Amino acid sequence: GADGLSSSSYGPEEAFKALGPHTYLAIFIAIATAFTIFIIAYAYSRIIEHFPHGGGGYMVSTHTISSGTGVISGSALLVDYILTITVSLAACGDAIFSYLPASVLHYKLPFVMGLIVLLVFLNLRGMKESVTFLAPIFITFVITHILLIGYGLFTHASEFETVAQRYQGNISTDLSTIGFLGILAIFLRAFSMGGGTYTGIEAVSTSMHIMREPKVQTGKRTMLYLAVSLAVTASGLLLCYSLFDIKPATGRTLNAILADLTFSGWYLGGALAFITILSEGALLIVGAQSGFAGWPSIMANMA
C-alpha cells in the first residue's frame, strides 16, 4: 500500500503546477484522478481473480495476447519499479528539505543518492519488511493527512461559493481567449503530468504470492483499501491546493506549504506540519523499497 499511497506526495503536485494560472481546472483534475484510480483498481481486481498467483500485466499479456507482448509488458514494469525507487527517493528529499534552510539545499542530491545506496546495501544484506516497523509510519501518514485534508476543506467550506464565482469568471475569460480546445489541452497536459499518482496500484497484483489465504479475497480487499485511500488523498490535496490558492516556492513542496497554512493557527501547529511532511518522506522510502521487492518478483515470473 505504501507504493501506491506515497505517490500522492508528488503526483497531484505535478498536475497542479502544470495548470499554471488556470487553477480552476484542479477540481476537474481531482475528479478525473479519483475516477482513473478506481478504473485501474477495478481492472487489477479482475486480474487478481484470473491470475491469483501474481505476475500482473506480464502474465495477462502473455496468456491473453502473446509471449512477445508479455515481454514488453514485463520490461515496462521493470522500468516502472526503477522509476518508483528514484522518483520516490527524490520526492523524499524534496519533502525533508522543505523544512531545512535554503543554504543546505545543495546537499539534497547527495542525500537522495545516499538513500539509494543505503537501500541497495540493506537489500543485499537481506532486508525483510516488518509490520511492527512499517505500520506506525503508515498510520502517522494517514492520520496527519486526514487532518490536513479534512481540516483544510472544512475551514474553507464557507468560501466555496466565492471560489466558484471566481472560477466561473476565469472559465469565461479562458473560453473567450484560448477557447475550449485550449482549455482541454491545458487539462490533458496537467492530467498527464500527474500520471505518477497511479504508480503502485499494480503492486498488489504482481505480489500475490505474499498474500494471506484466501489470496484472491485478501488481494481484492487490499486493492479496495489502496484505491479508496489514494483517491481520497490525491483528489483531496488537489482541492486544497486550489482552495488555498497555493503558489509554488523554491525549495518547498506544495504539501509543505499547505501544511504550514492549514496548521498555522494550531497549538504546536508548526511541529504538526513538520510531522506531516516527515511522514511523507518516511512513507516514500517505504514505497521505494517496494521497487526492490517487486523487481525480482517480475524477473522471476519472466524467467
PDB file of N, CA, C and O in Angstrom, residues 20-83:
ATOM      1  N   GLY A  20      -0.631  26.020 -14.148  1.00  0.00           N
ATOM      2  CA  GLY A  20      -0.241  27.424 -14.201  1.00  0.00           C
ATOM      3  C   GLY A  20      -1.311  28.302 -13.564  1.00  0.00           C
ATOM      4  O   GLY A  20      -1.797  28.004 -12.466  1.00  0.00           O
ATOM      5  N   PRO A  21      -1.728  29.364 -14.242  1.00  0.00           N
ATOM      6  CA  PRO A  21      -2.749  30.250 -13.672  1.00  0.00           C
ATOM      7  C   PRO A  21      -4.172  29.708 -13.782  1.00  0.00           C
ATOM      8  O   PRO A  21      -5.099  30.295 -13.219  1.00  0.00           O
ATOM      9  N   HIS A  22      -4.348  28.572 -14.469  1.00  0.00           N
ATOM     10  CA  HIS A  22      -5.685  28.023 -14.706  1.00  0.00           C
ATOM     11  C   HIS A  22      -6.063  27.031 -13.592  1.00  0.00           C
ATOM     12  O   HIS A  22      -6.455  25.891 -13.855  1.00  0.00           O
ATOM     13  N   THR A  23      -5.956  27.491 -12.347  1.00  0.00           N
ATOM     14  CA  THR A  23      -6.133  26.584 -11.202  1.00  0.00           C
ATOM     15  C   THR A  23      -7.563  26.099 -11.018  1.00  0.00           C
ATOM     16  O   THR A  23      -7.798  25.146 -10.278  1.00  0.00           O
ATOM     17  N   TYR A  24      -8.525  26.745 -11.681  1.00  0.00           N
ATOM     18  CA  TYR A  24      -9.908  26.270 -11.566  1.00  0.00           C
ATOM     19  C   TYR A  24     -10.070  24.856 -12.120  1.00  0.00           C
ATOM     20  O   TYR A  24     -10.995  24.127 -11.757  1.00  0.00           O
ATOM     21  N   LEU A  25      -9.139  24.449 -12.999  1.00  0.00           N
ATOM     22  CA  LEU A  25      -9.187  23.100 -13.568  1.00  0.00           C
ATOM     23  C   LEU A  25      -8.792  22.030 -12.556  1.00  0.00           C
ATOM     24  O   LEU A  25      -8.975  20.842 -12.816  1.00  0.00           O
ATOM     25  N   ALA A  26      -8.252  22.444 -11.398  1.00  0.00           N
ATOM     26  CA  ALA A  26      -7.838  21.472 -10.381  1.00  0.00           C
ATOM     27  C   ALA A  26      -9.018  20.636  -9.906  1.00  0.00           C
ATOM     28  O   ALA A  26      -8.865  19.459  -9.570  1.00  0.00           O
ATOM     29  N   ILE A  27     -10.200  21.228  -9.882  1.00  0.00           N
ATOM     30  CA  ILE A  27     -11.399  20.492  -9.461  1.00  0.00           C
ATOM     31  C   ILE A  27     -11.669  19.347 -10.430  1.00  0.00           C
ATOM     32  O   ILE A  27     -11.951  18.217 -10.016  1.00  0.00           O
ATOM     33  N   PHE A  28     -11.562  19.630 -11.720  1.00  0.00           N
ATOM     34  CA  PHE A  28     -11.807  18.594 -12.731  1.00  0.00           C
ATOM     35  C   PHE A  28     -10.679  17.560 -12.741  1.00  0.00           C
ATOM     36  O   PHE A  28     -10.918  16.371 -12.979  1.00  0.00           O
ATOM     37  N   ILE A  29      -9.453  18.016 -12.485  1.00  0.00           N
ATOM     38  CA  ILE A  29      -8.323  17.080 -12.376  1.00  0.00           C
ATOM     39  C   ILE A  29      -8.540  16.136 -11.191  1.00  0.00           C
ATOM     40  O   ILE A  29      -8.267  14.932 -11.277  1.00  0.00           O
ATOM     41  N   ALA A  30      -9.038  16.671 -10.071  1.00  0.00           N
ATOM     42  CA  ALA A  30      -9.291  15.860  -8.877  1.00  0.00           C
ATOM     43  C   ALA A  30     -10.326  14.778  -9.172  1.00  0.00           C
ATOM     44  O   ALA A  30     -10.159  13.611  -8.786  1.00  0.00           O
ATOM     45  N   ILE A  31     -11.412  15.153  -9.867  1.00  0.00           N
ATOM     46  CA  ILE A  31     -12.461  14.182 -10.217  1.00  0.00           C
ATOM     47  C   ILE A  31     -11.905  13.126 -11.169  1.00  0.00           C
ATOM     48  O   ILE A  31     -12.130  11.925 -10.985  1.00  0.00           O
ATOM     49  N   ALA A  32     -11.167  13.573 -12.194  1.00  0.00           N
ATOM     50  CA  ALA A  32     -10.602  12.648 -13.180  1.00  0.00           C
ATOM     51  C   ALA A  32      -9.587  11.710 -12.539  1.00  0.00           C
ATOM     52  O   ALA A  32      -9.519  10.517 -12.880  1.00  0.00           O
ATOM     53  N   THR A  33      -8.813  12.230 -11.587  1.00  0.00           N
ATOM     54  CA  THR A  33      -7.810  11.410 -10.892  1.00  0.00           C
ATOM     55  C   THR A  33      -8.467  10.302 -10.088  1.00  0.00           C
ATOM     56  O   THR A  33      -8.077   9.126 -10.181  1.00  0.00           O
ATOM     57  N   ALA A  34      -9.482  10.647  -9.294  1.00  0.00           N
ATOM     58  CA  ALA A  34     -10.193   9.647  -8.488  1.00  0.00           C
ATOM     59  C   ALA A  34     -10.847   8.603  -9.390  1.00  0.00           C
ATOM     60  O   ALA A  34     -10.781   7.398  -9.117  1.00  0.00           O
ATOM     61  N   PHE A  35     -11.464   9.052 -10.480  1.00  0.00           N
ATOM     62  CA  PHE A  35     -12.137   8.149 -11.418  1.00  0.00           C
ATOM     63  C   PHE A  35     -11.132   7.175 -12.036  1.00  0.00           C
ATOM     64  O   PHE A  35     -11.387   5.967 -12.134  1.00  0.00           O
ATOM     65  N   THR A  36      -9.974   7.705 -12.451  1.00  0.00           N
ATOM     66  CA  THR A  36      -8.933   6.870 -13.071  1.00  0.00           C
ATOM     67  C   THR A  36      -8.407   5.831 -12.088  1.00  0.00           C
ATOM     68  O   THR A  36      -8.187   4.670 -12.459  1.00  0.00           O
ATOM     69  N   ILE A  37      -8.199   6.232 -10.840  1.00  0.00           N
ATOM     70  CA  ILE A  37      -7.706   5.301  -9.817  1.00  0.00           C
ATOM     71  C   ILE A  37      -8.664   4.124  -9.649  1.00  0.00           C
ATOM     72  O   ILE A  37      -8.244   2.958  -9.605  1.00  0.00           O
ATOM     73  N   PHE A  38      -9.967   4.410  -9.580  1.00  0.00           N
ATOM     74  CA  PHE A  38     -10.947   3.340  -9.392  1.00  0.00           C
ATOM     75  C   PHE A  38     -11.047   2.434 -10.617  1.00  0.00           C
ATOM     76  O   PHE A  38     -11.239   1.222 -10.485  1.00  0.00           O
ATOM     77  N   ILE A  39     -10.887   2.997 -11.814  1.00  0.00           N
ATOM     78  CA  ILE A  39     -10.896   2.167 -13.023  1.00  0.00           C
ATOM     79  C   ILE A  39      -9.705   1.210 -13.023  1.00  0.00           C
ATOM     80  O   ILE A  39      -9.841   0.007 -13.277  1.00  0.00           O
ATOM     81  N   ILE A  40      -8.511   1.745 -12.734  1.00  0.00           N
ATOM     82  CA  ILE A  40      -7.299   0.917 -12.703  1.00  0.00           C
ATOM     83  C   ILE A  40      -7.419  -0.156 -11.622  1.00  0.00           C
ATOM     84  O   ILE A  40      -7.081  -1.331 -11.846  1.00  0.00           O
ATOM     85  N   ALA A  41      -7.898   0.236 -10.433  1.00  0.00           N
ATOM     86  CA  ALA A  41      -8.028  -0.711  -9.321  1.00  0.00           C
ATOM     87  C   ALA A  41      -9.020  -1.818  -9.662  1.00  0.00           C
ATOM     88  O   ALA A  41      -8.791  -2.995  -9.341  1.00  0.00           O
ATOM     89  N   TYR A  42     -10.133  -1.458 -10.325  1.00  0.00           N
ATOM     90  CA  TYR A  42     -11.122  -2.473 -10.722  1.00  0.00           C
ATOM     91  C   TYR A  42     -10.506  -3.452 -11.715  1.00  0.00           C
ATOM     92  O   TYR A  42     -10.703  -4.676 -11.614  1.00  0.00           O
ATOM     93  N   ALA A  43      -9.752  -2.909 -12.683  1.00  0.00           N
ATOM     94  CA  ALA A  43      -9.111  -3.772 -13.679  1.00  0.00           C
ATOM     95  C   ALA A  43      -8.138  -4.748 -13.014  1.00  0.00           C
ATOM     96  O   ALA A  43      -8.111  -5.946 -13.345  1.00  0.00           O
ATOM     97  N   TYR A  44      -7.357  -4.256 -12.056  1.00  0.00           N
ATOM     98  CA  TYR A  44      -6.404  -5.134 -11.366  1.00  0.00           C
ATOM     99  C   TYR A  44      -7.115  -6.130 -10.452  1.00  0.00           C
ATOM    100  O   TYR A  44      -6.611  -7.234 -10.215  1.00  0.00           O
ATOM    101  N   SER A  45      -8.282  -5.767  -9.945  1.00  0.00           N
ATOM    102  CA  SER A  45      -9.061  -6.721  -9.146  1.00  0.00           C
ATOM    103  C   SER A  45      -9.504  -7.905 -10.012  1.00  0.00           C
ATOM    104  O   SER A  45      -9.498  -9.049  -9.557  1.00  0.00           O
ATOM    105  N   ARG A  46      -9.871  -7.617 -11.261  1.00  0.00           N
ATOM    106  CA  ARG A  46     -10.231  -8.698 -12.182  1.00  0.00           C
ATOM    107  C   ARG A  46      -9.007  -9.542 -12.530  1.00  0.00           C
ATOM    108  O   ARG A  46      -9.104 -10.764 -12.693  1.00  0.00           O
ATOM    109  N   ILE A  47      -7.854  -8.883 -12.667  1.00  0.00           N
ATOM    110  CA  ILE A  47      -6.614  -9.614 -12.940  1.00  0.00           C
ATOM    111  C   ILE A  47      -6.307 -10.571 -11.785  1.00  0.00           C
ATOM    112  O   ILE A  47      -5.900 -11.721 -12.002  1.00  0.00           O
ATOM    113  N   ILE A  48      -6.520 -10.101 -10.553  1.00  0.00           N
ATOM    114  CA  ILE A  48      -6.288 -10.939  -9.377  1.00  0.00           C
ATOM    115  C   ILE A  48      -7.182 -12.179  -9.407  1.00  0.00           C
ATOM    116  O   ILE A  48      -6.746 -13.276  -9.050  1.00  0.00           O
ATOM    117  N   GLU A  49      -8.426 -12.021  -9.852  1.00  0.00           N
ATOM    118  CA  GLU A  49      -9.354 -13.152  -9.939  1.00  0.00           C
ATOM    119  C   GLU A  49      -8.850 -14.200 -10.929  1.00  0.00           C
ATOM    120  O   GLU A  49      -8.912 -15.404 -10.658  1.00  0.00           O
ATOM    121  N   HIS A  50      -8.363 -13.747 -12.066  1.00  0.00           N
ATOM    122  CA  HIS A  50      -7.966 -14.673 -13.142  1.00  0.00           C
ATOM    123  C   HIS A  50      -6.516 -15.142 -13.032  1.00  0.00           C
ATOM    124  O   HIS A  50      -6.168 -16.186 -13.586  1.00  0.00           O
ATOM    125  N   PHE A  51      -5.692 -14.358 -12.334  1.00  0.00           N
ATOM    126  CA  PHE A  51      -4.273 -14.728 -12.174  1.00  0.00           C
ATOM    127  C   PHE A  51      -3.895 -14.619 -10.698  1.00  0.00           C
ATOM    128  O   PHE A  51      -3.122 -13.728 -10.305  1.00  0.00           O
ATOM    129  N   PRO A  52      -4.430 -15.513  -9.867  1.00  0.00           N
ATOM    130  CA  PRO A  52      -4.222 -15.417  -8.415  1.00  0.00           C
ATOM    131  C   PRO A  52      -2.791 -15.688  -7.966  1.00  0.00           C
ATOM    132  O   PRO A  52      -2.462 -15.437  -6.801  1.00  0.00           O
ATOM    133  N   HIS A  53      -1.946 -16.181  -8.863  1.00  0.00           N
ATOM    134  CA  HIS A  53      -0.562 -16.484  -8.476  1.00  0.00           C
ATOM    135  C   HIS A  53       0.376 -15.310  -8.741  1.00  0.00           C
ATOM    136  O   HIS A  53       1.589 -15.429  -8.537  1.00  0.00           O
ATOM    137  N   GLY A  54      -0.179 -14.179  -9.187  1.00  0.00           N
ATOM    138  CA  GLY A  54       0.643 -12.988  -9.375  1.00  0.00           C
ATOM    139  C   GLY A  54       1.169 -12.848 -10.785  1.00  0.00           C
ATOM    140  O   GLY A  54       0.830 -13.607 -11.680  1.00  0.00           O
ATOM    141  N   GLY A  55       2.026 -11.860 -10.963  1.00  0.00           N
ATOM    142  CA  GLY A  55       2.606 -11.610 -12.277  1.00  0.00           C
ATOM    143  C   GLY A  55       2.092 -10.351 -12.935  1.00  0.00           C
ATOM    144  O   GLY A  55       2.740  -9.787 -13.809  1.00  0.00           O
ATOM    145  N   GLY A  56       0.893  -9.910 -12.538  1.00  0.00           N
ATOM    146  CA  GLY A  56       0.354  -8.652 -13.031  1.00  0.00           C
ATOM    147  C   GLY A  56       0.239  -8.592 -14.540  1.00  0.00           C
ATOM    148  O   GLY A  56      -0.162  -9.561 -15.202  1.00  0.00           O
ATOM    149  N   GLY A  57       0.604  -7.446 -15.092  1.00  0.00           N
ATOM    150  CA  GLY A  57       0.458  -7.203 -16.526  1.00  0.00           C
ATOM    151  C   GLY A  57       1.252  -8.183 -17.378  1.00  0.00           C
ATOM    152  O   GLY A  57       0.846  -8.517 -18.501  1.00  0.00           O
ATOM    153  N   TYR A  58       2.398  -8.665 -16.879  1.00  0.00           N
ATOM    154  CA  TYR A  58       3.208  -9.607 -17.657  1.00  0.00           C
ATOM    155  C   TYR A  58       2.437 -10.902 -17.922  1.00  0.00           C
ATOM    156  O   TYR A  58       2.363 -11.381 -19.062  1.00  0.00           O
ATOM    157  N   MET A  59       1.837 -11.459 -16.873  1.00  0.00           N
ATOM    158  CA  MET A  59       1.102 -12.717 -17.014  1.00  0.00           C
ATOM    159  C   MET A  59      -0.137 -12.523 -17.891  1.00  0.00           C
ATOM    160  O   MET A  59      -0.459 -13.370 -18.736  1.00  0.00           O
ATOM    161  N   VAL A  60      -0.843 -11.410 -17.715  1.00  0.00           N
ATOM    162  CA  VAL A  60      -2.042 -11.144 -18.507  1.00  0.00           C
ATOM    163  C   VAL A  60      -1.691 -11.040 -19.991  1.00  0.00           C
ATOM    164  O   VAL A  60      -2.333 -11.669 -20.838  1.00  0.00           O
ATOM    165  N   SER A  61      -0.675 -10.253 -20.309  1.00  0.00           N
ATOM    166  CA  SER A  61      -0.277 -10.058 -21.711  1.00  0.00           C
ATOM    167  C   SER A  61       0.199 -11.362 -22.345  1.00  0.00           C
ATOM    168  O   SER A  61      -0.120 -11.664 -23.497  1.00  0.00           O
ATOM    169  N   THR A  62       0.949 -12.146 -21.595  1.00  0.00           N
ATOM    170  CA  THR A  62       1.484 -13.395 -22.110  1.00  0.00           C
ATOM    171  C   THR A  62       0.375 -14.389 -22.423  1.00  0.00           C
ATOM    172  O   THR A  62       0.381 -15.043 -23.478  1.00  0.00           O
ATOM    173  N   HIS A  63      -0.598 -14.517 -21.516  1.00  0.00           N
ATOM    174  CA  HIS A  63      -1.638 -15.529 -21.670  1.00  0.00           C
ATOM    175  C   HIS A  63      -2.788 -15.099 -22.574  1.00  0.00           C
ATOM    176  O   HIS A  63      -3.484 -15.955 -23.133  1.00  0.00           O
ATOM    177  N   THR A  64      -3.016 -13.807 -22.689  1.00  0.00           N
ATOM    178  CA  THR A  64      -4.157 -13.351 -23.483  1.00  0.00           C
ATOM    179  C   THR A  64      -3.771 -12.833 -24.868  1.00  0.00           C
ATOM    180  O   THR A  64      -4.617 -12.787 -25.759  1.00  0.00           O
ATOM    181  N   ILE A  65      -2.494 -12.431 -25.058  1.00  0.00           N
ATOM    182  CA  ILE A  65      -2.082 -11.900 -26.367  1.00  0.00           C
ATOM    183  C   ILE A  65      -0.960 -12.763 -26.947  1.00  0.00           C
ATOM    184  O   ILE A  65      -1.199 -13.585 -27.828  1.00  0.00           O
ATOM    185  N   SER A  66       0.278 -12.569 -26.439  1.00  0.00           N
ATOM    186  CA  SER A  66       1.411 -13.364 -26.923  1.00  0.00           C
ATOM    187  C   SER A  66       2.572 -13.221 -25.958  1.00  0.00           C
ATOM    188  O   SER A  66       2.590 -12.319 -25.120  1.00  0.00           O
ATOM    189  N   SER A  67       3.551 -14.106 -26.114  1.00  0.00           N
ATOM    190  CA  SER A  67       4.723 -14.048 -25.230  1.00  0.00           C
ATOM    191  C   SER A  67       5.534 -12.778 -25.490  1.00  0.00           C
ATOM    192  O   SER A  67       6.113 -12.199 -24.564  1.00  0.00           O
ATOM    193  N   GLY A  68       5.590 -12.351 -26.756  1.00  0.00           N
ATOM    194  CA  GLY A  68       6.320 -11.126 -27.071  1.00  0.00           C
ATOM    195  C   GLY A  68       5.701  -9.908 -26.401  1.00  0.00           C
ATOM    196  O   GLY A  68       6.412  -9.051 -25.864  1.00  0.00           O
ATOM    197  N   THR A  69       4.376  -9.845 -26.408  1.00  0.00           N
ATOM    198  CA  THR A  69       3.683  -8.748 -25.736  1.00  0.00           C
ATOM    199  C   THR A  69       3.935  -8.799 -24.237  1.00  0.00           C
ATOM    200  O   THR A  69       4.076  -7.767 -23.576  1.00  0.00           O
ATOM    201  N   GLY A  70       3.994 -10.028 -23.709  1.00  0.00           N
ATOM    202  CA  GLY A  70       4.275 -10.206 -22.282  1.00  0.00           C
ATOM    203  C   GLY A  70       5.642  -9.670 -21.907  1.00  0.00           C
ATOM    204  O   GLY A  70       5.804  -9.030 -20.863  1.00  0.00           O
ATOM    205  N   VAL A  71       6.637  -9.900 -22.777  1.00  0.00           N
ATOM    206  CA  VAL A  71       7.991  -9.397 -22.516  1.00  0.00           C
ATOM    207  C   VAL A  71       7.994  -7.865 -22.492  1.00  0.00           C
ATOM    208  O   VAL A  71       8.641  -7.237 -21.643  1.00  0.00           O
ATOM    209  N   ILE A  72       7.258  -7.256 -23.422  1.00  0.00           N
ATOM    210  CA  ILE A  72       7.164  -5.786 -23.454  1.00  0.00           C
ATOM    211  C   ILE A  72       6.523  -5.275 -22.168  1.00  0.00           C
ATOM    212  O   ILE A  72       7.007  -4.324 -21.544  1.00  0.00           O
ATOM    213  N   SER A  73       5.431  -5.918 -21.761  1.00  0.00           N
ATOM    214  CA  SER A  73       4.732  -5.514 -20.541  1.00  0.00           C
ATOM    215  C   SER A  73       5.620  -5.696 -19.313  1.00  0.00           C
ATOM    216  O   SER A  73       5.682  -4.825 -18.444  1.00  0.00           O
ATOM    217  N   GLY A  74       6.302  -6.845 -19.250  1.00  0.00           N
ATOM    218  CA  GLY A  74       7.197  -7.112 -18.123  1.00  0.00           C
ATOM    219  C   GLY A  74       8.349  -6.126 -18.067  1.00  0.00           C
ATOM    220  O   GLY A  74       8.720  -5.638 -16.995  1.00  0.00           O
ATOM    221  N   SER A  75       8.915  -5.798 -19.233  1.00  0.00           N
ATOM    222  CA  SER A  75      10.012  -4.829 -19.291  1.00  0.00           C
ATOM    223  C   SER A  75       9.539  -3.456 -18.830  1.00  0.00           C
ATOM    224  O   SER A  75      10.271  -2.737 -18.147  1.00  0.00           O
ATOM    225  N   ALA A  76       8.302  -3.091 -19.216  1.00  0.00           N
ATOM    226  CA  ALA A  76       7.737  -1.808 -18.779  1.00  0.00           C
ATOM    227  C   ALA A  76       7.610  -1.769 -17.259  1.00  0.00           C
ATOM    228  O   ALA A  76       7.867  -0.740 -16.627  1.00  0.00           O
ATOM    229  N   LEU A  77       7.220  -2.902 -16.666  1.00  0.00           N
ATOM    230  CA  LEU A  77       7.107  -2.975 -15.207  1.00  0.00           C
ATOM    231  C   LEU A  77       8.470  -2.834 -14.541  1.00  0.00           C
ATOM    232  O   LEU A  77       8.595  -2.208 -13.484  1.00  0.00           O
ATOM    233  N   LEU A  78       9.498  -3.420 -15.162  1.00  0.00           N
ATOM    234  CA  LEU A  78      10.848  -3.303 -14.596  1.00  0.00           C
ATOM    235  C   LEU A  78      11.316  -1.847 -14.605  1.00  0.00           C
ATOM    236  O   LEU A  78      11.895  -1.366 -13.632  1.00  0.00           O
ATOM    237  N   VAL A  79      11.041  -1.152 -15.716  1.00  0.00           N
ATOM    238  CA  VAL A  79      11.367   0.278 -15.784  1.00  0.00           C
ATOM    239  C   VAL A  79      10.571   1.045 -14.724  1.00  0.00           C
ATOM    240  O   VAL A  79      11.086   1.943 -14.053  1.00  0.00           O
ATOM    241  N   ASP A  80       9.297   0.673 -14.587  1.00  0.00           N
ATOM    242  CA  ASP A  80       8.426   1.334 -13.601  1.00  0.00           C
ATOM    243  C   ASP A  80       8.988   1.193 -12.189  1.00  0.00           C
ATOM    244  O   ASP A  80       8.976   2.153 -11.412  1.00  0.00           O
ATOM    245  N   TYR A  81       9.468   0.010 -11.839  1.00  0.00           N
ATOM    246  CA  TYR A  81       9.999  -0.198 -10.481  1.00  0.00           C
ATOM    247  C   TYR A  81      11.281   0.600 -10.256  1.00  0.00           C
ATOM    248  O   TYR A  81      11.520   1.114  -9.155  1.00  0.00           O
ATOM    249  N   ILE A  82      12.115   0.710 -11.301  1.00  0.00           N
ATOM    250  CA  ILE A  82      13.320   1.531 -11.173  1.00  0.00           C
ATOM    251  C   ILE A  82      12.936   2.996 -10.948  1.00  0.00           C
ATOM    252  O   ILE A  82      13.499   3.694 -10.095  1.00  0.00           O
ATOM    253  N   LEU A  83      11.930   3.466 -11.702  1.00  0.00           N
ATOM    254  CA  LEU A  83      11.454   4.841 -11.539  1.00  0.00           C
ATOM    255  C   LEU A  83      10.771   5.025 -10.189  1.00  0.00           C
ATOM    256  O   LEU A  83      10.838   6.112  -9.602  1.00  0.00           O
TER     257      LEU A  83
END
